[in-house]
Amino acid sequence: MLRRPVTPMLATPVDAVPEGPDLVHQPKWDGWRCIAFREADGVYLQSRAGRNLTTYFPDITRAIRTLPAGVVLDGELIVWQRGRTNFALLQRRITAGRGLLRLVHDCPAHYVLFDLLTDAGGEVIVDRPLSERQARLEQLLVDAPPQLTVTPETTDMRQVADWLLNWTVAAGIEGVVTKRLSGRYEMGKRGWWKSRTRLVTEAIVGGVTGSIHNPVTVLLGRFDRRGRLRYTGRTHPLTSAQREQLAGMLSLLHPQQHRLAAAVHPWPEPLPASWSGQLEGPEPLRYVQVEPTVVAEIDADVAFEHGRWRHRVRYARARPDMSVYDVPLLLGEEEGYFGVP
């Protein structure tokens, strides 16, 4: 029998979706990876990093209790809102405290499953091909509660293209995960491939780490509907050429502007650790505030919550031809963005 914690199988990032006769493609859901153990005396939910998530998802543990003892499942915990995944509502499970049961009632979770590690009775099947594990998983869930569902999959690249073009907007998937139908489940190994959906867009430079003369990373913002500059994310480290180009365009806030900072540049310094959007937050971030007059072109994925990109974005170049008022509004507030009317 498999004993917890289990190190899940992982995926290697790639720029394009692989193609081949032995490959199958699945949506990459915007949620929390979870290994579920249906034990003789209950259910245990384990995060990718080995953290115990059981107490935060009583709705999911209740559903898994309907399955045979000994089963170990691999999948993604998600929360739907208005037909789209909402990562922020998922995070609230951790901080809800006494309000957890109300949150569970108002915003129930789902467990989207894509692998079966042990079958009923604790039979370990990680060495069986993926095609067999999936067939057993589908059979296992025939009469399962609706919170437990098998992820869609396809071998048709036209279907993959539709997912990447439309499902990122309509359902909130992050991209596609590709697997070998003949492959075994290799714990801790990067034997799958993941291709994220990415957007080329713009944001306003509101600060930098390093110095104004040698910026290392860029802190980005966008206006909300009230005209307030809101923090939206941080870039990966800049190249030497990007640092040199951007440094010549940045200006510090003038002393007389600081009294208007709450209206002009309302971000705290240091930046709160909670703004990073990570489950295990880093320390508060020291940075240099700059006049929010420079527009940056960026390459970002589609995972965001609280109006911020959850992962770091790629800085492409400055856009001196654009006004800050040409930049799209805060994530989720611009018309038609990610299905928001």
CSV table of C-alpha atoms in Angstrom, one decimal:
chain,number,residue,atom,x,y,z
A,1,MET,CA,0.0,0.0,0.0
A,2,LEU,CA,1.1,3.6,-0.6
A,3,ARG,CA,1.8,5.5,2.6
A,4,ARG,CA,1.6,9.3,2.9
A,5,PRO,CA,3.1,11.6,2.1
A,6,VAL,CA,3.3,10.8,-1.6
A,7,THR,CA,5.4,12.9,-3.9
A,8,PRO,CA,3.2,13.6,-7.0
A,9,MET,CA,4.4,13.2,-10.5
A,10,LEU,CA,5.2,16.6,-12.1
A,11,ALA,CA,5.3,18.3,-15.5
A,12,THR,CA,8.1,20.1,-17.4
A,13,PRO,CA,7.2,23.5,-18.8
A,14,VAL,CA,7.3,23.7,-22.6
A,15,ASP,CA,6.6,26.5,-25.0
A,16,ALA,CA,4.4,24.4,-27.4
A,17,VAL,CA,2.0,21.5,-26.9
A,18,PRO,CA,3.8,18.2,-27.8
A,19,GLU,CA,2.3,16.1,-30.6
A,20,GLY,CA,2.5,12.3,-31.1
A,21,PRO,CA,0.6,9.0,-31.4
A,22,ASP,CA,1.0,8.0,-27.8
A,23,LEU,CA,0.1,11.3,-26.2
A,24,VAL,CA,-3.1,12.5,-24.5
A,25,HIS,CA,-3.8,16.1,-23.5
A,26,GLN,CA,-5.7,17.4,-20.5
A,27,PRO,CA,-6.7,20.9,-19.3
A,28,LYS,CA,-4.3,22.4,-16.7
A,29,TRP,CA,-6.8,23.6,-14.0
A,30,ASP,CA,-6.2,26.7,-11.9
A,31,GLY,CA,-6.4,25.2,-8.5
A,32,TRP,CA,-4.4,23.2,-5.8
A,33,ARG,CA,-2.8,19.9,-6.6
A,34,CYS,CA,-4.1,17.3,-4.2
A,35,ILE,CA,-3.4,13.6,-3.4
A,36,ALA,CA,-6.5,12.1,-1.7
A,37,PHE,CA,-6.2,9.0,0.5
A,38,ARG,CA,-9.4,7.1,1.2
A,39,GLU,CA,-8.3,5.3,4.4
A,40,ALA,CA,-10.2,2.7,6.5
A,41,ASP,CA,-11.1,5.3,9.1
A,42,GLY,CA,-11.6,8.4,7.0
A,43,VAL,CA,-10.0,10.6,4.3
A,44,TYR,CA,-6.7,12.5,4.2
A,45,LEU,CA,-6.0,15.3,1.7
A,46,GLN,CA,-2.4,16.1,0.9
A,47,SER,CA,-1.1,19.1,-1.0
A,48,ARG,CA,1.7,18.9,-3.5
A,49,ALA,CA,4.2,20.0,-0.9
A,50,GLY,CA,2.9,17.5,1.6
A,51,ARG,CA,0.7,19.8,3.6
A,52,ASN,CA,-2.5,18.5,5.3
A,53,LEU,CA,-5.5,20.1,3.6
A,54,THR,CA,-8.1,17.8,5.1
A,55,THR,CA,-9.8,20.2,7.5
A,56,TYR,CA,-10.3,22.9,4.9
A,57,PHE,CA,-12.3,20.7,2.5
A,58,PRO,CA,-15.1,18.9,4.4
A,59,ASP,CA,-17.2,18.9,1.3
A,60,ILE,CA,-14.6,17.0,-0.6
A,61,THR,CA,-13.8,14.6,2.2
A,62,ARG,CA,-17.5,13.8,2.5
A,63,ALA,CA,-17.6,13.0,-1.2
A,64,ILE,CA,-14.5,10.8,-1.1
A,65,ARG,CA,-16.0,8.8,1.8
A,66,THR,CA,-18.4,7.2,-0.7
A,67,LEU,CA,-15.4,5.5,-2.4
A,68,PRO,CA,-13.9,2.2,-1.4
A,69,ALA,CA,-11.2,2.1,1.3
A,70,GLY,CA,-7.7,2.0,0.0
A,71,VAL,CA,-8.1,4.2,-3.0
A,72,VAL,CA,-5.5,6.9,-3.6
A,73,LEU,CA,-6.4,9.7,-6.1
A,74,ASP,CA,-4.5,12.5,-7.8
A,75,GLY,CA,-6.2,15.6,-9.0
A,76,GLU,CA,-6.8,19.3,-8.6
A,77,LEU,CA,-9.0,21.1,-6.1
A,78,ILE,CA,-10.9,24.0,-7.6
A,79,VAL,CA,-13.8,26.4,-6.8
A,80,TRP,CA,-16.2,27.6,-9.4
A,81,GLN,CA,-17.7,31.1,-9.5
A,82,ARG,CA,-19.9,32.3,-12.4
A,83,GLY,CA,-18.8,29.3,-14.4
A,84,ARG,CA,-15.1,29.9,-14.0
A,85,THR,CA,-12.4,28.8,-11.6
A,86,ASN,CA,-11.7,31.3,-8.8
A,87,PHE,CA,-8.3,30.8,-7.1
A,88,ALA,CA,-9.0,33.5,-4.5
A,89,LEU,CA,-12.0,31.6,-3.1
A,90,LEU,CA,-9.8,28.5,-2.9
A,91,GLN,CA,-7.3,30.4,-0.8
A,92,ARG,CA,-10.0,31.6,1.5
A,93,ARG,CA,-10.5,28.1,2.8
A,94,ILE,CA,-7.2,28.4,4.7
A,95,THR,CA,-8.0,31.7,6.4
A,96,ALA,CA,-11.8,31.4,6.8
A,97,GLY,CA,-11.6,30.2,10.5
A,98,ARG,CA,-15.0,30.0,12.0
A,99,GLY,CA,-16.5,31.1,8.7
A,100,LEU,CA,-15.3,27.9,6.9
A,101,LEU,CA,-18.7,26.1,7.0
A,102,ARG,CA,-20.4,29.1,5.5
A,103,LEU,CA,-17.8,29.4,2.8
A,104,VAL,CA,-18.2,25.7,2.0
A,105,HIS,CA,-21.9,26.2,1.7
A,106,ASP,CA,-21.7,29.3,-0.4
A,107,CYS,CA,-18.7,28.3,-2.5
A,108,PRO,CA,-18.4,24.5,-2.7
A,109,ALA,CA,-15.2,23.0,-4.0
A,110,HIS,CA,-14.8,20.3,-6.7
A,111,TYR,CA,-12.1,17.7,-7.1
A,112,VAL,CA,-11.1,17.3,-10.7
A,113,LEU,CA,-9.3,13.9,-11.0
A,114,PHE,CA,-6.7,12.8,-13.5
A,115,ASP,CA,-5.0,9.8,-12.0
A,116,LEU,CA,-5.5,6.8,-9.8
A,117,LEU,CA,-2.5,5.5,-7.8
A,118,THR,CA,-4.2,2.7,-5.9
A,119,ASP,CA,-7.5,1.0,-6.6
A,120,ALA,CA,-10.1,-0.4,-4.3
A,121,GLY,CA,-8.5,-2.5,-1.5
A,122,GLY,CA,-5.2,-0.6,-1.8
A,123,GLU,CA,-4.0,-2.3,-5.0
A,124,VAL,CA,-1.0,-0.1,-6.1
A,125,ILE,CA,-1.3,0.5,-9.9
A,126,VAL,CA,1.4,3.2,-10.5
A,127,ASP,CA,3.3,0.8,-12.7
A,128,ARG,CA,0.3,0.2,-15.0
A,129,PRO,CA,0.0,2.4,-18.1
A,130,LEU,CA,-1.9,5.6,-17.9
A,131,SER,CA,-4.6,4.4,-20.2
A,132,GLU,CA,-5.4,1.5,-17.7
A,133,ARG,CA,-5.3,3.8,-14.7
A,134,GLN,CA,-7.7,6.2,-16.4
A,135,ALA,CA,-10.1,3.4,-17.3
A,136,ARG,CA,-10.1,2.2,-13.7
A,137,LEU,CA,-10.6,5.8,-12.4
A,138,GLU,CA,-13.6,6.3,-14.7
A,139,GLN,CA,-15.1,3.1,-13.5
A,140,LEU,CA,-14.5,4.0,-9.9
A,141,LEU,CA,-16.4,7.3,-10.2
A,142,VAL,CA,-19.4,6.0,-12.1
A,143,ASP,CA,-21.7,6.6,-9.1
A,144,ALA,CA,-19.6,9.1,-7.3
A,145,PRO,CA,-21.0,12.5,-6.0
A,146,PRO,CA,-20.8,15.3,-8.6
A,147,GLN,CA,-18.0,17.1,-6.7
A,148,LEU,CA,-15.7,14.3,-7.9
A,149,THR,CA,-15.2,14.3,-11.7
A,150,VAL,CA,-12.7,13.0,-14.2
A,151,THR,CA,-10.8,15.7,-16.1
A,152,PRO,CA,-11.6,15.9,-19.9
A,153,GLU,CA,-8.9,14.6,-22.2
A,154,THR,CA,-8.3,14.4,-25.9
A,155,THR,CA,-5.8,13.3,-28.6
A,156,ASP,CA,-7.2,15.7,-31.1
A,157,MET,CA,-5.1,18.8,-31.5
A,158,ARG,CA,-8.1,20.8,-32.8
A,159,GLN,CA,-9.7,20.2,-29.4
A,160,VAL,CA,-6.5,21.3,-27.7
A,161,ALA,CA,-6.5,24.5,-29.7
A,162,ASP,CA,-10.1,25.2,-28.7
A,163,TRP,CA,-9.2,24.7,-25.1
A,164,LEU,CA,-6.3,27.2,-25.3
A,165,LEU,CA,-8.4,29.7,-27.3
A,166,ASN,CA,-11.7,29.5,-25.5
A,167,TRP,CA,-11.5,27.6,-22.2
A,168,THR,CA,-9.0,30.0,-20.7
A,169,VAL,CA,-11.7,32.6,-21.0
A,170,ALA,CA,-14.8,30.6,-20.3
A,171,ALA,CA,-13.5,28.1,-17.7
A,172,GLY,CA,-10.3,29.6,-16.3
A,173,ILE,CA,-7.8,26.8,-17.3
A,174,GLU,CA,-4.1,27.8,-17.3
A,175,GLY,CA,-3.1,25.7,-20.3
A,176,VAL,CA,-2.6,22.0,-21.3
A,177,VAL,CA,-0.9,19.0,-19.7
A,178,THR,CA,0.4,16.3,-22.0
A,179,LYS,CA,1.0,12.7,-20.9
A,180,ARG,CA,2.0,9.4,-22.5
A,181,LEU,CA,-0.9,6.9,-22.6
A,182,SER,CA,1.7,4.1,-22.0
A,183,GLY,CA,3.4,6.0,-19.2
A,184,ARG,CA,3.7,4.8,-15.6
A,185,TYR,CA,3.2,7.1,-12.6
A,186,GLU,CA,6.7,8.1,-11.5
A,187,MET,CA,6.5,9.9,-8.2
A,188,GLY,CA,8.5,13.1,-8.0
A,189,LYS,CA,9.6,12.8,-11.7
A,190,ARG,CA,8.8,15.4,-14.4
A,191,GLY,CA,7.5,12.9,-16.9
A,192,TRP,CA,4.6,15.0,-18.2
A,193,TRP,CA,4.7,18.3,-20.1
A,194,LYS,CA,2.7,21.5,-19.4
A,195,SER,CA,2.1,24.4,-21.8
A,196,ARG,CA,0.6,27.5,-20.3
A,197,THR,CA,-1.7,29.9,-22.1
A,198,ARG,CA,0.0,33.3,-22.3
A,199,LEU,CA,-1.1,36.8,-23.1
A,200,VAL,CA,0.9,39.7,-24.5
A,201,THR,CA,-0.5,42.8,-22.8
A,202,GLU,CA,0.5,46.1,-21.0
A,203,ALA,CA,0.9,47.4,-17.5
A,204,ILE,CA,2.2,50.5,-15.7
A,205,VAL,CA,5.6,50.5,-14.1
A,206,GLY,CA,5.0,51.6,-10.5
A,207,GLY,CA,8.2,50.5,-8.8
A,208,VAL,CA,11.4,48.5,-9.1
A,209,THR,CA,13.6,46.3,-7.0
A,210,GLY,CA,17.3,47.1,-7.1
A,211,SER,CA,17.6,50.8,-7.8
A,212,ILE,CA,16.2,53.3,-10.3
A,213,HIS,CA,19.5,53.3,-12.1
A,214,ASN,CA,19.8,49.5,-12.2
A,215,PRO,CA,16.3,48.0,-11.9
A,216,VAL,CA,16.3,44.2,-11.2
A,217,THR,CA,12.6,43.4,-11.4
A,218,VAL,CA,9.6,45.6,-12.1
A,219,LEU,CA,6.5,46.1,-10.0
A,220,LEU,CA,3.5,46.6,-12.2
A,221,GLY,CA,0.1,48.2,-11.8
A,222,ARG,CA,-3.2,49.1,-13.6
A,223,PHE,CA,-6.0,51.5,-12.8
A,224,ASP,CA,-9.2,50.3,-11.5
A,225,ARG,CA,-12.6,51.7,-12.5
A,226,ARG,CA,-12.2,54.5,-9.9
A,227,GLY,CA,-8.9,55.6,-11.4
A,228,ARG,CA,-6.8,54.2,-8.5
A,229,LEU,CA,-3.5,52.6,-9.4
A,230,ARG,CA,-3.6,49.0,-8.1
A,231,TYR,CA,-0.7,46.6,-7.9
A,232,THR,CA,-1.0,43.7,-10.3
A,233,GLY,CA,2.3,41.8,-10.2
A,234,ARG,CA,6.0,41.5,-10.6
A,235,THR,CA,8.3,40.6,-13.4
A,236,HIS,CA,11.1,38.0,-13.7
A,237,PRO,CA,14.6,39.6,-13.5
A,238,LEU,CA,15.4,41.9,-16.4
A,239,THR,CA,18.2,41.3,-18.8
A,240,SER,CA,21.1,43.7,-18.9
A,241,ALA,CA,19.7,45.4,-22.1
A,242,GLN,CA,16.3,45.7,-20.5
A,243,ARG,CA,17.7,47.3,-17.4
A,244,GLU,CA,19.7,49.8,-19.3
A,245,GLN,CA,16.7,50.8,-21.5
A,246,LEU,CA,14.2,51.1,-18.6
A,247,ALA,CA,16.6,52.9,-16.3
A,248,GLY,CA,16.7,55.8,-18.7
A,249,MET,CA,12.9,56.2,-18.6
A,250,LEU,CA,12.2,56.0,-14.8
A,251,SER,CA,11.8,59.0,-12.5
A,252,LEU,CA,11.6,59.0,-8.7
A,253,LEU,CA,8.5,60.6,-7.0
A,254,HIS,CA,9.4,64.2,-6.4
A,255,PRO,CA,9.3,65.3,-2.7
A,256,GLN,CA,6.2,67.5,-3.3
A,257,GLN,CA,4.4,64.5,-4.7
A,258,HIS,CA,4.8,62.4,-1.6
A,259,ARG,CA,2.0,64.3,0.2
A,260,LEU,CA,-0.2,63.1,-2.7
A,261,ALA,CA,1.1,59.6,-2.7
A,262,ALA,CA,-2.1,58.1,-1.4
A,263,ALA,CA,-3.9,59.4,-4.6
A,264,VAL,CA,-1.0,59.1,-7.1
A,265,HIS,CA,0.8,56.0,-5.9
A,266,PRO,CA,-1.2,54.2,-3.1
A,267,TRP,CA,1.0,51.1,-2.7
A,268,PRO,CA,2.6,50.5,0.7
A,269,GLU,CA,6.4,50.2,1.1
A,270,PRO,CA,7.5,47.5,1.7
A,271,LEU,CA,5.0,45.5,-0.3
A,272,PRO,CA,3.0,43.2,1.9
A,273,ALA,CA,3.9,39.5,1.7
A,274,SER,CA,0.2,38.6,1.2
A,275,TRP,CA,0.1,40.5,-2.1
A,276,SER,CA,2.2,37.8,-3.7
A,277,GLY,CA,-0.8,35.4,-3.8
A,278,GLN,CA,1.2,32.5,-2.6
A,279,LEU,CA,0.0,29.9,0.0
A,280,GLU,CA,3.3,30.2,1.8
A,281,GLY,CA,4.1,33.9,1.5
A,282,PRO,CA,7.6,35.4,1.4
A,283,GLU,CA,8.8,38.3,3.4
A,284,PRO,CA,7.6,41.8,2.7
A,285,LEU,CA,9.3,43.2,-0.4
A,286,ARG,CA,11.4,46.3,-0.3
A,287,TYR,CA,11.3,48.3,-3.5
A,288,VAL,CA,11.7,51.8,-5.0
A,289,GLN,CA,8.5,53.7,-5.9
A,290,VAL,CA,8.7,55.5,-9.3
A,291,GLU,CA,6.4,58.0,-11.1
A,292,PRO,CA,3.8,55.7,-12.7
A,293,THR,CA,4.2,57.2,-16.2
A,294,VAL,CA,6.0,54.3,-18.1
A,295,VAL,CA,4.1,51.6,-19.9
A,296,ALA,CA,5.6,48.1,-20.1
A,297,GLU,CA,4.7,45.4,-22.6
A,298,ILE,CA,4.6,42.0,-20.8
A,299,ASP,CA,4.0,38.4,-21.4
A,300,ALA,CA,1.8,36.8,-18.7
A,301,ASP,CA,-0.1,33.7,-18.0
A,302,VAL,CA,-3.8,33.6,-17.2
A,303,ALA,CA,-3.7,32.7,-13.5
A,304,PHE,CA,-4.7,35.7,-11.3
A,305,GLU,CA,-6.7,36.6,-8.2
A,306,HIS,CA,-7.5,39.8,-6.3
A,307,GLY,CA,-6.7,41.6,-9.6
A,308,ARG,CA,-3.1,40.3,-9.6
A,309,TRP,CA,-1.1,37.9,-11.6
A,310,ARG,CA,-0.3,35.0,-9.4
A,311,HIS,CA,3.0,34.1,-11.2
A,312,ARG,CA,5.7,36.4,-12.2
A,313,VAL,CA,5.4,37.9,-15.7
A,314,ARG,CA,8.0,38.3,-18.4
A,315,TYR,CA,9.0,41.9,-19.2
A,316,ALA,CA,9.3,42.5,-22.9
A,317,ARG,CA,10.0,46.2,-23.4
A,318,ALA,CA,8.9,49.7,-22.5
A,319,ARG,CA,6.2,51.3,-24.7
A,320,PRO,CA,7.0,55.0,-24.8
A,321,ASP,CA,4.4,55.3,-27.6
A,322,MET,CA,1.6,54.5,-25.2
A,323,SER,CA,-0.1,56.6,-22.4
A,324,VAL,CA,-0.8,55.0,-19.1
A,325,TYR,CA,-4.5,55.6,-19.9
A,326,ASP,CA,-4.1,53.3,-22.9
A,327,VAL,CA,-3.4,50.4,-20.6
A,328,PRO,CA,-6.3,47.9,-19.9
A,329,LEU,CA,-8.1,48.3,-16.6
A,330,LEU,CA,-7.4,46.1,-13.6
A,331,LEU,CA,-7.6,42.4,-14.2
A,332,GLY,CA,-11.2,41.3,-14.2
A,333,GLU,CA,-12.6,44.9,-14.5
A,334,GLU,CA,-12.1,45.6,-18.2
A,335,GLU,CA,-15.1,44.9,-20.4
A,336,GLY,CA,-15.1,41.3,-21.7
A,337,TYR,CA,-12.0,40.3,-19.8
A,338,PHE,CA,-12.1,36.5,-18.9
A,339,GLY,CA,-15.8,36.4,-19.4
A,340,VAL,CA,-16.7,39.3,-17.2
A,341,PRO,CA,-19.5,41.4,-18.8
